[in-house]
Amino acid sequence: MSEKTIAFIGGGNMARSLIGGLVADGHPPAALRAAEPDAERREALISDYGIQGFEDNATAVRGADAVILAVKPGELAGVARQLGGQIRDQQSLVISIAAGVRSPNIAEWLGGDVPVVRAMPNTPALIQTGATALFANPSVGPEQRDLAETTLRAAGMVVWLPDETQMDAVTALSGSGPAYFFLTMEAMQAAAERLGLDSDTARLLTLETALGAARMALEASEEPALLRRRVTSPGGTTAAALAELEGGDLAGLYERALRAAAGRAHELGDELGAQ
Ligand SMILES: NC(=O)C1=CN([C@@H]2O[C@H](COP(=O)(O)OP(=O)(O)OC[C@H]3O[C@@H](n4cnc5c(N)ncnc54)[C@H](OP(=O)(O)O)[C@@H]3O)[C@@H](O)[C@H]2O)C=CC1
Ligand SMILES: O=C(O)[C@@H]1CCC=N1
């Protein structure tokens, strides 16, 4: 693992997940910094992971090899404008994880020709099972590309996108995706409880089934559709359940959900890019 200094601006949910992944992967905590205005959240990062915490963004960024902008999308322009001069002088790589906000806008707020990587991680980064897509603007050189990849790979798998416009679809799929699976788990557990299982049993069976299915789909050479058919005995219980899910247009529902998320990411890019 590299010992490059990485400064997070914003120490909320996603920064915490990435910091947790980096520390678990062996990144020296002393080379990780977080600037976070909320004292309780900042202190928790310091005590839980042994990283350096700062109230002030400029101090956190001083001398950092990479600066990860982990604030809400609406805060990004202000933060980038505040730190742009410093980042340009010390030639740090900037990695933005904000949904929707496009790299040309980020570079402009930073003051011009700045290496910017857009990343879309997800919260399972906390336990190193994240999935991240990356896009580099033309100012990012090979070493900085490696730095971005190594940093995000500490939290799970990484793919590079050839085209930034794909980032909205990625945001809809894997950025927001953990929430869809959590909602499905909530719904399955609640339904099982209504069928008479106690909540501990319903929860455990739901979660182990989700884990087993995900691992099988990842590790098997067959497609999920084939794995599904193997569970589905003709005239059996699974067929009865799947008929209900298909009757409720599950595939259409997912398409509408992902289109709504991608559309919202695009809207954020338009709205915030005009600042
Ligand atoms: N959560 C997720 O699953 C994912 C989130 N993202 C992206 O990550 C980014 C962060 O999201 P998330 O972690 O969920 O949000 P959070 O609100 O949990 O974290 C943002 C943090 O930044 C702090 N902050 C606000 N203003 C500043 C500032 N000027 N300087 C420094 N810190 C500041 C906030 O403090 P305070 O609350 O006090 O304002 C907060 O602690 C977003 O842009 C989001 O689009 C990307 C992928 C997945
Ligand atoms: O909900 C959001 O906007 C962020 C981006 C992806 C996941 N969470």
mmCIF file of C-alpha atoms and ligand atoms in Angstrom:
data_model
loop_
_atom_site.group_PDB
_atom_site.id
_atom_site.type_symbol
_atom_site.label_atom_id
_atom_site.label_comp_id
_atom_site.label_asym_id
_atom_site.label_seq_id
_atom_site.Cartn_x
_atom_site.Cartn_y
_atom_site.Cartn_z
ATOM 1 C CA MET A 1 0.000 0.000 0.000
ATOM 2 C CA SER A 2 1.305 3.464 -0.873
ATOM 3 C CA GLU A 3 2.293 5.830 1.911
ATOM 4 C CA LYS A 4 1.122 8.888 0.040
ATOM 5 C CA THR A 5 -0.602 11.528 2.116
ATOM 6 C CA ILE A 6 -4.323 11.635 1.459
ATOM 7 C CA ALA A 7 -6.498 14.463 2.782
ATOM 8 C CA PHE A 8 -10.281 14.077 2.953
ATOM 9 C CA ILE A 9 -12.340 17.260 2.883
ATOM 10 C CA GLY A 10 -15.546 16.285 4.662
ATOM 11 C CA GLY A 11 -15.507 13.448 7.170
ATOM 12 C CA GLY A 12 -19.074 12.140 6.786
ATOM 13 C CA ASN A 13 -20.494 8.734 5.835
ATOM 14 C CA MET A 14 -18.568 8.124 2.648
ATOM 15 C CA ALA A 15 -15.241 9.519 3.865
ATOM 16 C CA ARG A 16 -15.570 7.277 6.915
ATOM 17 C CA SER A 17 -16.165 4.237 4.698
ATOM 18 C CA LEU A 18 -13.118 5.025 2.545
ATOM 19 C CA ILE A 19 -10.899 5.803 5.543
ATOM 20 C CA GLY A 20 -11.997 2.527 7.176
ATOM 21 C CA GLY A 21 -11.104 0.656 3.981
ATOM 22 C CA LEU A 22 -7.710 2.345 3.639
ATOM 23 C CA VAL A 23 -6.750 1.673 7.264
ATOM 24 C CA ALA A 24 -7.890 -1.963 7.051
ATOM 25 C CA ASP A 25 -5.795 -2.291 3.881
ATOM 26 C CA GLY A 26 -2.680 -1.136 5.773
ATOM 27 C CA HIS A 27 -2.451 2.516 4.724
ATOM 28 C CA PRO A 28 -0.566 4.250 7.573
ATOM 29 C CA PRO A 29 -3.158 6.244 9.571
ATOM 30 C CA ALA A 30 -0.588 9.019 10.078
ATOM 31 C CA ALA A 31 -0.683 9.596 6.301
ATOM 32 C CA LEU A 32 -4.471 10.052 6.322
ATOM 33 C CA ARG A 33 -6.145 13.326 7.230
ATOM 34 C CA ALA A 34 -9.723 14.492 7.445
ATOM 35 C CA ALA A 35 -11.068 18.033 7.629
ATOM 36 C CA GLU A 36 -14.516 17.901 9.226
ATOM 37 C CA PRO A 37 -16.372 20.832 10.813
ATOM 38 C CA ASP A 38 -18.446 18.656 13.153
ATOM 39 C CA ALA A 39 -16.269 18.095 16.245
ATOM 40 C CA GLU A 40 -17.953 14.847 17.299
ATOM 41 C CA ARG A 41 -17.593 13.295 13.830
ATOM 42 C CA ARG A 42 -13.986 14.521 13.590
ATOM 43 C CA GLU A 43 -13.031 13.116 17.004
ATOM 44 C CA ALA A 44 -14.662 9.774 16.157
ATOM 45 C CA LEU A 45 -12.491 9.478 13.016
ATOM 46 C CA ILE A 46 -9.364 10.284 15.031
ATOM 47 C CA SER A 47 -10.146 7.821 17.824
ATOM 48 C CA ASP A 48 -11.548 5.013 15.636
ATOM 49 C CA TYR A 49 -8.819 5.035 12.971
ATOM 50 C CA GLY A 50 -5.851 6.972 14.416
ATOM 51 C CA ILE A 51 -5.860 9.434 11.505
ATOM 52 C CA GLN A 52 -5.181 13.165 11.759
ATOM 53 C CA GLY A 53 -8.278 15.343 12.089
ATOM 54 C CA PHE A 54 -8.588 19.053 11.324
ATOM 55 C CA GLU A 55 -11.261 21.690 11.647
ATOM 56 C CA ASP A 56 -9.653 23.734 8.905
ATOM 57 C CA ASN A 57 -9.595 22.510 5.276
ATOM 58 C CA ALA A 58 -6.427 24.367 4.241
ATOM 59 C CA THR A 59 -4.382 22.831 7.067
ATOM 60 C CA ALA A 60 -5.550 19.326 6.165
ATOM 61 C CA VAL A 61 -4.585 19.825 2.514
ATOM 62 C CA ARG A 62 -1.067 21.162 3.203
ATOM 63 C CA GLY A 63 1.472 18.968 1.353
ATOM 64 C CA ALA A 64 -1.107 16.236 0.550
ATOM 65 C CA ASP A 65 -0.446 14.073 -2.517
ATOM 66 C CA ALA A 66 -4.178 13.583 -3.046
ATOM 67 C CA VAL A 67 -7.167 15.572 -1.838
ATOM 68 C CA ILE A 68 -10.460 13.694 -1.741
ATOM 69 C CA LEU A 69 -13.431 16.056 -1.911
ATOM 70 C CA ALA A 70 -16.044 14.204 0.155
ATOM 71 C CA VAL A 71 -18.521 16.993 0.854
ATOM 72 C CA LYS A 72 -22.135 17.078 -0.389
ATOM 73 C CA PRO A 73 -22.434 18.052 -4.053
ATOM 74 C CA GLY A 74 -23.825 21.490 -3.153
ATOM 75 C CA GLU A 75 -20.763 22.299 -1.031
ATOM 76 C CA LEU A 76 -18.232 21.327 -3.676
ATOM 77 C CA ALA A 77 -17.889 24.602 -5.581
ATOM 78 C CA GLY A 78 -17.208 26.579 -2.387
ATOM 79 C CA VAL A 79 -14.640 24.074 -1.135
ATOM 80 C CA ALA A 80 -12.902 23.830 -4.543
ATOM 81 C CA ARG A 81 -12.718 27.615 -4.862
ATOM 82 C CA GLN A 82 -11.350 27.894 -1.321
ATOM 83 C CA LEU A 83 -8.596 25.305 -1.865
ATOM 84 C CA GLY A 84 -7.794 25.770 -5.577
ATOM 85 C CA GLY A 85 -4.729 28.027 -5.193
ATOM 86 C CA GLN A 86 -3.137 25.765 -2.614
ATOM 87 C CA ILE A 87 -3.881 22.613 -4.622
ATOM 88 C CA ARG A 88 -2.412 24.121 -7.810
ATOM 89 C CA ASP A 89 0.751 25.302 -5.995
ATOM 90 C CA GLN A 90 1.466 21.913 -4.461
ATOM 91 C CA GLN A 91 0.208 19.975 -7.525
ATOM 92 C CA SER A 92 -2.035 17.621 -5.567
ATOM 93 C CA LEU A 93 -4.311 15.195 -7.330
ATOM 94 C CA VAL A 94 -7.977 16.002 -6.674
ATOM 95 C CA ILE A 95 -10.446 13.139 -6.347
ATOM 96 C CA SER A 96 -14.105 14.125 -6.173
ATOM 97 C CA ILE A 97 -16.673 11.594 -5.009
ATOM 98 C CA ALA A 98 -19.643 13.971 -5.350
ATOM 99 C CA ALA A 99 -22.647 12.659 -7.247
ATOM 100 C CA GLY A 100 -23.407 14.462 -10.496
ATOM 101 C CA VAL A 101 -20.765 17.190 -10.388
ATOM 102 C CA ARG A 102 -18.663 17.105 -13.579
ATOM 103 C CA SER A 103 -14.882 17.284 -13.821
ATOM 104 C CA PRO A 104 -14.706 20.372 -16.112
ATOM 105 C CA ASN A 105 -16.706 22.312 -13.508
ATOM 106 C CA ILE A 106 -14.521 21.051 -10.671
ATOM 107 C CA ALA A 107 -11.339 21.992 -12.571
ATOM 108 C CA GLU A 108 -12.780 25.444 -13.308
ATOM 109 C CA TRP A 109 -13.610 26.030 -9.609
ATOM 110 C CA LEU A 110 -10.104 24.885 -8.682
ATOM 111 C CA GLY A 111 -8.726 27.519 -11.046
ATOM 112 C CA GLY A 112 -7.929 25.755 -14.302
ATOM 113 C CA ASP A 113 -5.633 23.009 -15.439
ATOM 114 C CA VAL A 114 -5.848 20.724 -12.387
ATOM 115 C CA PRO A 115 -5.702 16.905 -12.412
ATOM 116 C CA VAL A 116 -9.168 15.748 -11.372
ATOM 117 C CA VAL A 117 -10.371 12.181 -10.965
ATOM 118 C CA ARG A 118 -14.080 11.639 -10.476
ATOM 119 C CA ALA A 119 -14.825 8.597 -8.374
ATOM 120 C CA MET A 120 -18.123 6.962 -7.528
ATOM 121 C CA PRO A 121 -17.550 4.600 -4.597
ATOM 122 C CA ASN A 122 -20.155 3.011 -2.352
ATOM 123 C CA THR A 123 -20.487 2.457 1.395
ATOM 124 C CA PRO A 124 -19.376 -1.229 1.484
ATOM 125 C CA ALA A 125 -15.923 0.384 1.095
ATOM 126 C CA LEU A 126 -15.964 0.356 4.889
ATOM 127 C CA ILE A 127 -15.471 -3.412 4.844
ATOM 128 C CA GLN A 128 -13.334 -3.415 1.686
ATOM 129 C CA THR A 129 -16.122 -4.769 -0.500
ATOM 130 C CA GLY A 130 -16.837 -1.474 -2.236
ATOM 131 C CA ALA A 131 -17.263 -1.040 -5.977
ATOM 132 C CA THR A 132 -15.857 2.160 -7.458
ATOM 133 C CA ALA A 133 -15.867 3.624 -10.958
ATOM 134 C CA LEU A 134 -13.219 6.216 -11.858
ATOM 135 C CA PHE A 135 -12.856 8.793 -14.604
ATOM 136 C CA ALA A 136 -9.716 10.896 -15.112
ATOM 137 C CA ASN A 137 -9.615 14.288 -16.826
ATOM 138 C CA PRO A 138 -6.855 14.879 -19.418
ATOM 139 C CA SER A 139 -4.572 16.593 -16.838
ATOM 140 C CA VAL A 140 -4.176 13.393 -14.795
ATOM 141 C CA GLY A 141 -0.793 11.758 -15.507
ATOM 142 C CA PRO A 142 0.048 8.038 -15.180
ATOM 143 C CA GLU A 143 1.394 8.301 -11.615
ATOM 144 C CA GLN A 144 -1.669 10.157 -10.393
ATOM 145 C CA ARG A 145 -3.894 7.665 -12.182
ATOM 146 C CA ASP A 146 -2.122 4.909 -10.264
ATOM 147 C CA LEU A 147 -2.516 6.847 -7.017
ATOM 148 C CA ALA A 148 -6.273 7.231 -7.558
ATOM 149 C CA GLU A 149 -6.629 3.562 -8.444
ATOM 150 C CA THR A 150 -4.552 2.333 -5.476
ATOM 151 C CA THR A 151 -6.428 4.598 -3.082
ATOM 152 C CA LEU A 152 -9.882 3.434 -4.139
ATOM 153 C CA ARG A 153 -8.818 -0.198 -4.590
ATOM 154 C CA ALA A 154 -8.021 -0.292 -0.868
ATOM 155 C CA ALA A 155 -11.787 -0.175 -0.423
ATOM 156 C CA GLY A 156 -12.730 -2.820 -3.000
ATOM 157 C CA MET A 157 -12.828 -3.258 -6.761
ATOM 158 C CA VAL A 158 -12.238 -0.434 -9.222
ATOM 159 C CA VAL A 159 -13.191 0.111 -12.867
ATOM 160 C CA TRP A 160 -12.152 2.984 -15.132
ATOM 161 C CA LEU A 161 -14.759 4.651 -17.331
ATOM 162 C CA PRO A 162 -13.742 5.817 -20.804
ATOM 163 C CA ASP A 163 -16.471 8.455 -20.877
ATOM 164 C CA GLU A 164 -17.569 10.746 -18.045
ATOM 165 C CA THR A 165 -21.218 10.701 -19.145
ATOM 166 C CA GLN A 166 -21.381 7.051 -17.940
ATOM 167 C CA MET A 167 -20.839 8.274 -14.393
ATOM 168 C CA ASP A 168 -24.556 9.084 -13.933
ATOM 169 C CA ALA A 169 -25.517 5.478 -14.743
ATOM 170 C CA VAL A 170 -22.797 4.193 -12.401
ATOM 171 C CA THR A 171 -24.077 6.475 -9.645
ATOM 172 C CA ALA A 172 -27.563 5.028 -10.157
ATOM 173 C CA LEU A 173 -26.282 1.448 -10.178
ATOM 174 C CA SER A 174 -23.435 0.979 -7.698
ATOM 175 C CA GLY A 175 -23.262 4.351 -5.881
ATOM 176 C CA SER A 176 -26.878 4.175 -4.725
ATOM 177 C CA GLY A 177 -27.163 0.400 -5.201
ATOM 178 C CA PRO A 178 -26.409 -0.718 -1.637
ATOM 179 C CA ALA A 179 -29.604 1.083 -0.569
ATOM 180 C CA TYR A 180 -31.701 -0.970 -3.023
ATOM 181 C CA PHE A 181 -30.360 -4.211 -1.582
ATOM 182 C CA PHE A 182 -30.843 -2.983 2.002
ATOM 183 C CA LEU A 183 -34.458 -2.078 1.159
ATOM 184 C CA THR A 184 -34.972 -5.537 -0.327
ATOM 185 C CA MET A 185 -33.544 -7.097 2.839
ATOM 186 C CA GLU A 186 -35.851 -4.960 4.994
ATOM 187 C CA ALA A 187 -38.858 -5.973 2.888
ATOM 188 C CA MET A 188 -37.977 -9.699 2.918
ATOM 189 C CA GLN A 189 -37.396 -9.713 6.666
ATOM 190 C CA ALA A 190 -40.657 -7.869 7.338
ATOM 191 C CA ALA A 191 -42.593 -10.263 5.088
ATOM 192 C CA ALA A 192 -41.060 -13.312 6.827
ATOM 193 C CA GLU A 193 -42.034 -11.865 10.209
ATOM 194 C CA ARG A 194 -45.611 -11.499 8.964
ATOM 195 C CA LEU A 195 -45.449 -15.173 7.941
ATOM 196 C CA GLY A 196 -44.665 -16.043 11.562
ATOM 197 C CA LEU A 197 -40.868 -16.053 11.986
ATOM 198 C CA ASP A 198 -39.365 -14.208 14.930
ATOM 199 C CA SER A 199 -37.350 -11.156 13.930
ATOM 200 C CA ASP A 200 -33.890 -12.590 14.772
ATOM 201 C CA THR A 201 -34.494 -15.693 12.693
ATOM 202 C CA ALA A 202 -36.025 -13.697 9.832
ATOM 203 C CA ARG A 203 -33.101 -11.276 9.864
ATOM 204 C CA LEU A 204 -30.409 -13.953 9.962
ATOM 205 C CA LEU A 205 -31.961 -16.031 7.189
ATOM 206 C CA THR A 206 -32.487 -12.920 5.050
ATOM 207 C CA LEU A 207 -28.905 -11.700 5.411
ATOM 208 C CA GLU A 208 -27.253 -15.093 4.950
ATOM 209 C CA THR A 209 -29.386 -15.716 1.872
ATOM 210 C CA ALA A 210 -28.369 -12.338 0.413
ATOM 211 C CA LEU A 211 -24.698 -13.027 1.130
ATOM 212 C CA GLY A 212 -24.840 -16.549 -0.285
ATOM 213 C CA ALA A 213 -26.622 -15.422 -3.452
ATOM 214 C CA ALA A 214 -24.169 -12.540 -4.026
ATOM 215 C CA ARG A 215 -21.130 -14.766 -3.476
ATOM 216 C CA MET A 216 -22.525 -17.466 -5.732
ATOM 217 C CA ALA A 217 -23.277 -14.976 -8.493
ATOM 218 C CA LEU A 218 -19.748 -13.548 -8.223
ATOM 219 C CA GLU A 219 -17.909 -16.851 -7.969
ATOM 220 C CA ALA A 220 -19.972 -18.995 -10.356
ATOM 221 C CA SER A 221 -19.164 -19.002 -14.042
ATOM 222 C CA GLU A 222 -22.897 -19.012 -14.890
ATOM 223 C CA GLU A 223 -25.112 -15.972 -15.301
ATOM 224 C CA PRO A 224 -27.512 -15.002 -12.470
ATOM 225 C CA ALA A 225 -30.445 -15.957 -14.726
ATOM 226 C CA LEU A 226 -29.186 -19.567 -14.841
ATOM 227 C CA LEU A 227 -28.563 -19.629 -11.082
ATOM 228 C CA ARG A 228 -32.126 -18.374 -10.608
ATOM 229 C CA ARG A 229 -33.542 -21.107 -12.830
ATOM 230 C CA ARG A 230 -31.700 -23.738 -10.753
ATOM 231 C CA VAL A 231 -33.577 -22.579 -7.650
ATOM 232 C CA THR A 232 -36.891 -22.600 -9.480
ATOM 233 C CA SER A 233 -38.476 -26.045 -9.570
ATOM 234 C CA PRO A 234 -41.356 -26.242 -12.082
ATOM 235 C CA GLY A 235 -44.622 -25.794 -10.232
ATOM 236 C CA GLY A 236 -42.718 -25.206 -6.971
ATOM 237 C CA THR A 237 -42.445 -22.502 -4.345
ATOM 238 C CA THR A 238 -39.916 -20.217 -6.070
ATOM 239 C CA ALA A 239 -42.019 -20.163 -9.247
ATOM 240 C CA ALA A 240 -44.967 -19.022 -7.160
ATOM 241 C CA ALA A 241 -42.949 -16.181 -5.630
ATOM 242 C CA LEU A 242 -41.305 -15.110 -8.908
ATOM 243 C CA ALA A 243 -44.710 -14.921 -10.608
ATOM 244 C CA GLU A 244 -45.708 -12.321 -8.006
ATOM 245 C CA LEU A 245 -42.475 -10.332 -8.468
ATOM 246 C CA GLU A 246 -42.752 -10.414 -12.253
ATOM 247 C CA GLY A 247 -46.469 -9.585 -12.062
ATOM 248 C CA GLY A 248 -45.427 -6.481 -10.105
ATOM 249 C CA ASP A 249 -43.008 -5.630 -12.953
ATOM 250 C CA LEU A 250 -39.838 -5.878 -10.885
ATOM 251 C CA ALA A 251 -37.630 -5.374 -13.985
ATOM 252 C CA GLY A 252 -39.586 -2.275 -15.017
ATOM 253 C CA LEU A 253 -39.486 -0.992 -11.465
ATOM 254 C CA TYR A 254 -35.676 -1.291 -11.398
ATOM 255 C CA GLU A 255 -35.389 0.426 -14.748
ATOM 256 C CA ARG A 256 -37.530 3.333 -13.524
ATOM 257 C CA ALA A 257 -35.558 3.500 -10.272
ATOM 258 C CA LEU A 258 -32.170 3.599 -11.998
ATOM 259 C CA ARG A 259 -33.438 6.138 -14.547
ATOM 260 C CA ALA A 260 -34.665 8.339 -11.689
ATOM 261 C CA ALA A 261 -31.302 8.150 -9.928
ATOM 262 C CA ALA A 262 -29.297 8.789 -13.105
ATOM 263 C CA GLY A 263 -31.652 11.631 -14.013
ATOM 264 C CA ARG A 264 -31.161 13.205 -10.602
ATOM 265 C CA ALA A 265 -27.346 12.905 -10.986
ATOM 266 C CA HIS A 266 -27.603 14.647 -14.374
ATOM 267 C CA GLU A 267 -29.800 17.376 -12.901
ATOM 268 C CA LEU A 268 -27.313 17.918 -10.073
ATOM 269 C CA GLY A 269 -24.545 18.270 -12.663
ATOM 270 C CA ASP A 270 -26.547 20.883 -14.600
ATOM 271 C CA GLU A 271 -27.709 22.810 -11.522
ATOM 272 C CA LEU A 272 -24.403 22.836 -9.683
ATOM 273 C CA GLY A 273 -22.251 23.307 -12.784
ATOM 274 C CA ALA A 274 -23.989 26.626 -13.396
ATOM 275 C CA GLN A 275 -22.806 28.098 -10.056
HETATM 276 N N1 LIG B 1 -23.208 8.095 1.039
HETATM 277 C C1 LIG B 1 -22.952 7.371 -0.047
HETATM 278 O O1 LIG B 1 -23.327 6.186 -0.146
HETATM 279 C C2 LIG B 1 -22.198 7.975 -1.183
HETATM 280 C C3 LIG B 1 -21.933 9.322 -1.250
HETATM 281 N N2 LIG B 1 -21.236 9.848 -2.308
HETATM 282 C C4 LIG B 1 -20.923 11.277 -2.343
HETATM 283 O O2 LIG B 1 -20.071 11.525 -1.253
HETATM 284 C C5 LIG B 1 -20.253 12.865 -0.816
HETATM 285 C C6 LIG B 1 -20.439 12.856 0.685
HETATM 286 O O3 LIG B 1 -21.616 12.115 0.995
HETATM 287 P P1 LIG B 1 -21.884 11.595 2.464
HETATM 288 O O4 LIG B 1 -20.600 11.165 3.062
HETATM 289 O O5 LIG B 1 -23.005 10.661 2.372
HETATM 290 O O6 LIG B 1 -22.353 12.977 3.138
HETATM 291 P P2 LIG B 1 -22.181 13.463 4.637
HETATM 292 O O7 LIG B 1 -23.093 14.613 4.823
HETATM 293 O O8 LIG B 1 -22.258 12.286 5.553
HETATM 294 O O9 LIG B 1 -20.663 13.985 4.674
HETATM 295 C C7 LIG B 1 -20.251 15.266 4.258
HETATM 296 C C8 LIG B 1 -19.448 15.867 5.384
HETATM 297 O O10 LIG B 1 -18.825 17.070 4.934
HETATM 298 C C9 LIG B 1 -18.921 18.027 5.970
HETATM 299 N N3 LIG B 1 -18.794 19.368 5.408
HETATM 300 C C10 LIG B 1 -19.785 20.225 5.015
HETATM 301 N N4 LIG B 1 -19.239 21.373 4.548
HETATM 302 C C11 LIG B 1 -17.896 21.223 4.630
HETATM 303 C C12 LIG B 1 -16.803 22.068 4.299
HETATM 304 N N5 LIG B 1 -16.990 23.283 3.772
HETATM 305 N N6 LIG B 1 -15.557 21.619 4.524
HETATM 306 C C13 LIG B 1 -15.348 20.392 5.070
HETATM 307 N N7 LIG B 1 -16.339 19.551 5.397
HETATM 308 C C14 LIG B 1 -17.606 19.952 5.181
HETATM 309 C C15 LIG B 1 -20.280 17.765 6.562
HETATM 310 O O11 LIG B 1 -20.392 18.361 7.836
HETATM 311 P P3 LIG B 1 -21.849 18.936 8.291
HETATM 312 O O12 LIG B 1 -22.773 17.753 8.315
HETATM 313 O O13 LIG B 1 -21.548 19.495 9.632
HETATM 314 O O14 LIG B 1 -22.241 19.932 7.245
HETATM 315 C C16 LIG B 1 -20.318 16.240 6.602
HETATM 316 O O15 LIG B 1 -19.745 15.733 7.776
HETATM 317 C C17 LIG B 1 -21.447 13.438 -1.554
HETATM 318 O O16 LIG B 1 -20.987 14.342 -2.517
HETATM 319 C C18 LIG B 1 -22.110 12.225 -2.183
HETATM 320 O O17 LIG B 1 -22.681 12.533 -3.433
HETATM 321 C C19 LIG B 1 -20.716 9.055 -3.294
HETATM 322 C C20 LIG B 1 -20.936 7.713 -3.263
HETATM 323 C C21 LIG B 1 -21.736 7.062 -2.268
HETATM 324 O O1 LIG B 2 -27.732 9.484 -2.571
HETATM 325 C C1 LIG B 2 -26.776 10.111 -3.034
HETATM 326 O O2 LIG B 2 -26.960 11.164 -3.669
HETATM 327 C C2 LIG B 2 -25.374 9.589 -2.846
HETATM 328 C C3 LIG B 2 -24.683 9.349 -4.150
HETATM 329 C C4 LIG B 2 -24.655 7.878 -4.326
HETATM 330 C C5 LIG B 2 -25.070 7.356 -3.034
HETATM 331 N N1 LIG B 2 -25.417 8.303 -2.217
#
